[in-house]
Amino acid sequence: MLKIAWSEKYAHALPDGHRFPMEKYTLLPEQLLYEGTVSEVNFFTPQSIDPQYIVNTHKETYWEKLVSLQLSKSEIRKTGFPLSRELVEREMHIMHGSVQCCLYALEYGVSMNIAGGTHHAFTDRGEGFCLLNDIAISANYLLAHQLAERILVVDLDVHQGNGTAEIFQHESRVFTFSMHGAHNYPMHKEKSDLDVDLPDQTDDATYLKLLDRHLKEILAKFQPDFIIFQSGVDVLATDKLGRMALSIEGCKQRDHLVLSVAKLNQIPLMACMGGGYSQRISHIVEAHANTFRIAQELYF
Ligand SMILES: [Zn+2]
């Protein structure tokens, strides 16, 4: 069964009118239910993560400042969010969602969190709408519990997974692969195990060819036993921030490529959502929904 993490808390923690597209966290599960891709039984409600798993990835000093709402003004500004207790709580539920999805992925082959992909959170700071890094926390959880030995992070959000790259720069058991816009945020990029810098206006065919080639090469070389997929949809041509030229169909083929490689090689996969900033919310929801539709189609 496709287990999906979702909580009411995912959709409520920002003041009305904030530029971050919060509606997708309500509209996406609604759409998936409405069209019959999933039913209520597919969803589970994450709880708040035990902080020991946070400080297994993030610096304790950073976590303490965050949880006690003591970040400095400039630290808060970099996150792009107004800091609040509710926001930290939301983040903790998202972290638990991703960890729990990893456990479900081990059981069912694939599992997905309707949030997360917070790849701009570093060891000791947050930025770009990310406070804690669910990809890194999940990977460290799997390693600590000996549930995986070689984890591949496939980060296909249009922005580089800079936080994840920094966190795992000295961890050979985690391979960080990021395909992103060369001229997009972050301007200073960290070093992933493999970075693929894409020129502006990269189209479907070019993108898919590159992804296919690199994925196959990494799989052959690194031989992962777990995949964490950051499936951001800010690669769409309609995205306000993306600078890419992918169609919704191209983005769907991207997801199909990643999921079918995982399925074919019997590597459990956890997907988290990442960014999406198209003008029309329906484009964002449609592209994210495709990831879930493909999982249902391929696995169940
Ligand atoms: Zn992004």
Coordinates of C-alpha atoms and ligand atoms in Angstrom, one line a residue:
M1 CA 0.0 0.0 0.0
L2 CA 1.2 3.5 -0.8
K3 CA 1.5 5.1 2.7
I4 CA 1.4 8.9 2.6
A5 CA 2.3 11.2 5.4
W6 CA 0.0 14.2 5.9
S7 CA -1.0 16.3 8.8
E8 CA -3.3 19.3 9.3
K9 CA -0.3 21.0 10.7
Y10 CA 1.4 20.9 7.3
A11 CA -1.0 23.5 6.0
H12 CA -1.2 26.0 8.9
A13 CA 1.7 27.9 10.4
L14 CA 2.1 31.0 8.3
P15 CA 0.2 34.3 8.5
D16 CA -2.4 34.8 5.7
G17 CA -0.9 36.3 2.6
H18 CA 2.6 34.9 3.1
R19 CA 4.3 34.4 -0.3
F20 CA 5.0 30.7 0.4
P21 CA 2.3 28.6 -1.3
M22 CA 0.8 26.8 1.7
E23 CA -2.4 25.9 -0.1
K24 CA -0.8 23.0 -1.9
Y25 CA -0.6 21.0 1.3
T26 CA -4.4 21.0 1.5
L27 CA -5.2 20.9 -2.3
L28 CA -2.9 18.0 -3.1
P29 CA -4.4 15.4 -0.8
E30 CA -7.9 16.7 -1.8
Q31 CA -7.1 16.2 -5.4
L32 CA -5.7 12.7 -4.9
L33 CA -8.7 11.6 -2.9
Y34 CA -11.2 13.3 -5.3
E35 CA -9.8 11.5 -8.4
G36 CA -9.5 8.2 -6.6
T37 CA -5.7 7.9 -6.9
V38 CA -5.7 7.2 -3.2
S39 CA -8.3 6.7 -0.4
E40 CA -8.3 7.7 3.3
V41 CA -6.5 4.5 4.2
N42 CA -3.4 5.5 2.4
F43 CA -2.8 8.4 4.7
F44 CA -1.2 8.4 8.1
T45 CA -0.7 11.3 10.5
P46 CA 2.8 12.0 11.6
Q47 CA 3.6 13.0 15.1
S48 CA 6.3 15.3 16.5
I49 CA 9.7 13.9 16.0
D50 CA 11.9 13.0 19.0
P51 CA 14.5 15.8 19.2
Q52 CA 17.3 13.2 19.5
Y53 CA 16.9 12.6 15.8
I54 CA 17.2 16.3 15.1
V55 CA 20.4 16.7 16.9
N56 CA 21.8 13.6 15.2
T57 CA 21.9 15.8 12.1
H58 CA 21.8 19.4 13.2
K59 CA 24.0 21.2 15.7
E60 CA 22.5 21.2 19.2
T61 CA 23.1 24.9 19.6
Y62 CA 21.1 25.6 16.4
W63 CA 18.3 23.4 17.5
E64 CA 18.1 24.9 20.9
K65 CA 17.9 28.4 19.4
L66 CA 15.3 27.3 17.0
V67 CA 13.0 25.5 19.4
S68 CA 13.2 28.3 22.0
L69 CA 12.5 30.9 19.2
Q70 CA 15.8 32.6 19.9
L71 CA 17.2 32.8 16.3
S72 CA 18.6 36.2 15.5
K73 CA 16.7 38.6 13.1
S74 CA 19.1 37.9 10.3
E75 CA 18.9 34.1 10.9
I76 CA 15.1 34.3 10.7
R77 CA 15.2 36.5 7.6
K78 CA 17.3 33.9 5.8
T79 CA 14.6 31.2 6.4
G80 CA 12.0 33.3 4.6
F81 CA 9.5 32.4 7.3
P82 CA 8.3 34.4 10.3
L83 CA 9.5 32.2 13.2
S84 CA 6.8 30.9 15.6
R85 CA 6.1 28.0 17.8
E86 CA 3.5 26.7 15.3
L87 CA 6.1 26.8 12.6
V88 CA 8.7 24.8 14.6
E89 CA 5.9 22.3 15.5
R90 CA 5.0 22.0 11.8
E91 CA 8.6 21.3 10.9
M92 CA 8.9 18.6 13.6
H93 CA 5.8 16.9 12.2
I94 CA 7.2 17.0 8.7
M95 CA 10.5 15.5 10.0
H96 CA 8.6 12.6 11.6
G97 CA 6.6 12.2 8.4
S98 CA 9.7 11.7 6.3
V99 CA 11.3 9.3 8.8
Q100 CA 8.1 7.3 9.1
C101 CA 7.8 7.2 5.3
C102 CA 11.3 5.7 5.1
L103 CA 10.1 2.9 7.4
Y104 CA 7.0 2.4 5.2
A105 CA 9.3 2.4 2.1
L106 CA 11.2 -0.5 3.5
E107 CA 8.0 -2.3 4.0
Y108 CA 6.1 -1.4 0.7
G109 CA 8.9 -0.3 -1.6
V110 CA 7.8 3.3 -1.8
S111 CA 6.3 5.9 0.5
M112 CA 5.7 9.7 0.2
N113 CA 5.5 12.7 2.4
I114 CA 3.1 15.5 1.4
A115 CA 5.7 18.1 2.5
G116 CA 9.4 18.0 3.2
G117 CA 12.3 18.0 0.8
T118 CA 13.7 20.8 3.0
H119 CA 17.1 20.6 1.4
H120 CA 18.3 24.2 2.2
A121 CA 18.6 23.5 5.9
F122 CA 22.3 23.2 7.0
T123 CA 23.9 21.6 10.0
D124 CA 23.7 24.9 11.9
R125 CA 21.2 27.1 10.1
G126 CA 18.1 27.3 8.0
E127 CA 17.5 29.2 4.8
G128 CA 15.1 29.3 1.7
F129 CA 11.9 28.1 3.5
C130 CA 13.8 25.3 5.3
L131 CA 14.5 25.1 9.0
L132 CA 15.4 21.4 9.5
N133 CA 16.5 19.0 6.8
D134 CA 14.1 16.1 6.6
I135 CA 16.3 14.3 3.9
A136 CA 19.3 14.4 6.1
I137 CA 17.4 13.5 9.3
S138 CA 15.8 10.5 7.5
A139 CA 19.1 9.3 6.1
N140 CA 20.8 9.6 9.4
Y141 CA 17.9 7.7 11.1
L142 CA 18.3 4.9 8.6
L143 CA 22.0 4.7 9.1
A144 CA 21.8 4.9 12.9
H145 CA 19.3 2.0 13.0
Q146 CA 21.2 0.0 10.4
L147 CA 18.2 0.0 8.1
A148 CA 20.3 1.1 5.2
E149 CA 24.0 1.3 4.4
R150 CA 24.3 3.2 1.2
I151 CA 21.7 6.0 0.7
L152 CA 21.3 7.9 -2.6
V153 CA 19.7 11.3 -2.4
V154 CA 18.2 12.2 -5.8
D155 CA 17.4 15.9 -5.5
L156 CA 15.6 17.2 -8.6
D157 CA 14.2 20.4 -7.2
V158 CA 15.4 23.3 -9.4
H159 CA 17.4 24.7 -6.5
Q160 CA 20.6 23.0 -5.4
G161 CA 20.3 20.7 -2.4
N162 CA 23.0 22.8 -0.7
G163 CA 22.1 22.0 2.9
T164 CA 22.0 18.3 2.3
A165 CA 25.4 18.5 0.4
E166 CA 27.0 20.3 3.4
I167 CA 25.6 17.9 6.0
F168 CA 26.9 14.9 4.2
Q169 CA 30.1 16.3 2.8
H170 CA 32.2 13.9 4.9
E171 CA 29.7 10.9 4.9
S172 CA 30.6 8.3 2.4
R173 CA 27.5 6.3 3.1
V174 CA 25.3 9.0 1.6
F175 CA 25.6 10.0 -2.1
T176 CA 24.2 13.4 -2.8
F177 CA 23.1 13.9 -6.4
S178 CA 21.6 17.3 -7.3
M179 CA 20.3 18.4 -10.7
H180 CA 19.5 22.1 -10.6
G181 CA 19.6 25.5 -12.4
A182 CA 23.1 26.8 -12.7
H183 CA 21.9 30.4 -12.5
N184 CA 19.4 29.8 -9.8
Y185 CA 19.4 30.1 -6.0
P186 CA 21.6 29.4 -4.1
M187 CA 24.2 31.6 -5.8
H188 CA 27.0 30.0 -3.7
K189 CA 26.6 26.3 -4.3
E190 CA 27.9 23.6 -2.0
K191 CA 29.6 20.5 -3.4
S192 CA 27.4 17.5 -3.7
D193 CA 28.8 14.1 -4.7
L194 CA 27.4 14.9 -8.1
D195 CA 26.1 18.3 -9.2
V196 CA 24.5 18.7 -12.6
D197 CA 24.2 22.4 -13.4
L198 CA 21.6 23.1 -15.9
P199 CA 21.4 26.1 -18.2
D200 CA 18.3 28.3 -18.2
Q201 CA 15.4 27.0 -20.3
T202 CA 16.6 23.4 -20.2
D203 CA 13.8 21.4 -22.0
D204 CA 12.2 18.0 -21.4
A205 CA 14.4 16.0 -23.8
T206 CA 17.7 17.4 -22.6
Y207 CA 16.7 17.1 -18.9
L208 CA 15.4 13.5 -19.2
K209 CA 18.5 12.4 -21.2
L210 CA 20.8 13.8 -18.6
L211 CA 18.9 12.4 -15.7
D212 CA 18.7 8.9 -17.2
R213 CA 22.4 8.8 -17.9
H214 CA 23.5 10.0 -14.5
L215 CA 21.1 7.9 -12.5
K216 CA 22.3 4.8 -14.3
E217 CA 25.9 5.7 -13.7
I218 CA 25.4 6.4 -10.0
L219 CA 23.4 3.2 -9.5
A220 CA 26.1 1.1 -11.1
K221 CA 28.9 2.8 -9.2
F222 CA 27.4 3.5 -5.8
Q223 CA 24.9 0.7 -5.5
P224 CA 22.5 2.3 -3.1
D225 CA 20.2 0.3 -0.9
F226 CA 17.9 3.2 -0.3
I227 CA 16.8 6.2 -2.3
I228 CA 15.5 9.5 -1.0
F229 CA 13.8 11.5 -3.8
Q230 CA 13.3 15.2 -3.5
S231 CA 10.6 15.7 -6.2
G232 CA 10.3 19.5 -6.3
V233 CA 8.2 20.8 -9.2
D234 CA 9.8 24.2 -9.6
V235 CA 11.5 22.8 -12.7
L236 CA 8.2 23.6 -14.6
A237 CA 8.3 26.2 -17.4
T238 CA 5.4 27.9 -15.6
D239 CA 7.4 28.3 -12.3
K240 CA 8.0 31.9 -11.2
L241 CA 11.5 31.0 -9.8
G242 CA 12.5 28.0 -11.9
R243 CA 14.1 29.4 -15.1
M244 CA 13.6 25.9 -16.7
A245 CA 11.4 24.9 -19.6
L246 CA 10.0 21.5 -18.4
S247 CA 6.4 20.7 -19.3
I248 CA 4.0 19.0 -16.8
E249 CA 4.4 15.9 -19.0
G250 CA 8.2 16.2 -18.9
C251 CA 8.1 16.5 -15.1
K252 CA 5.9 13.4 -14.9
Q253 CA 8.4 11.5 -17.1
R254 CA 11.1 12.6 -14.7
D255 CA 9.2 11.1 -11.7
H256 CA 8.5 8.0 -13.8
L257 CA 12.2 7.6 -14.5
V258 CA 13.3 7.8 -10.9
L259 CA 10.5 5.6 -9.5
S260 CA 10.9 2.9 -12.2
V261 CA 14.7 2.7 -11.6
A262 CA 14.0 2.2 -7.9
K263 CA 11.3 -0.3 -8.6
L264 CA 13.3 -2.2 -11.2
N265 CA 16.3 -2.5 -8.9
Q266 CA 14.2 -3.2 -5.8
I267 CA 15.6 -0.2 -3.9
P268 CA 13.1 1.3 -1.4
L269 CA 12.3 4.9 -2.1
M270 CA 11.0 7.7 0.0
A271 CA 9.8 10.8 -1.8
C272 CA 9.4 14.2 -0.3
M273 CA 7.9 17.2 -2.1
G274 CA 10.2 20.1 -2.4
G275 CA 9.3 23.4 -4.1
G276 CA 6.8 24.6 -6.6
Y277 CA 6.0 28.2 -7.4
S278 CA 4.0 28.3 -10.5
Q279 CA 1.6 31.2 -10.9
R280 CA -1.4 28.9 -11.0
I281 CA -1.7 26.6 -8.0
S282 CA -3.4 24.0 -10.3
H283 CA -0.1 23.5 -12.1
I284 CA 1.7 22.9 -8.9
V285 CA -0.9 20.5 -7.6
E286 CA -1.1 18.6 -10.9
A287 CA 2.7 18.2 -11.1
H288 CA 2.9 17.0 -7.5
A289 CA -0.1 14.7 -8.0
N290 CA 1.7 13.0 -10.9
T291 CA 4.4 11.7 -8.5
F292 CA 1.7 9.9 -6.4
R293 CA -0.2 8.7 -9.5
I294 CA 3.0 7.1 -10.9
A295 CA 3.8 5.4 -7.6
Q296 CA 0.3 3.9 -7.5
E297 CA 0.6 2.8 -11.2
L298 CA 4.1 1.3 -10.9
Y299 CA 4.0 -0.3 -7.5
F300 CA 0.4 -1.3 -6.5
Ligands
ZN1 ZN 13.2 24.7 -5.0

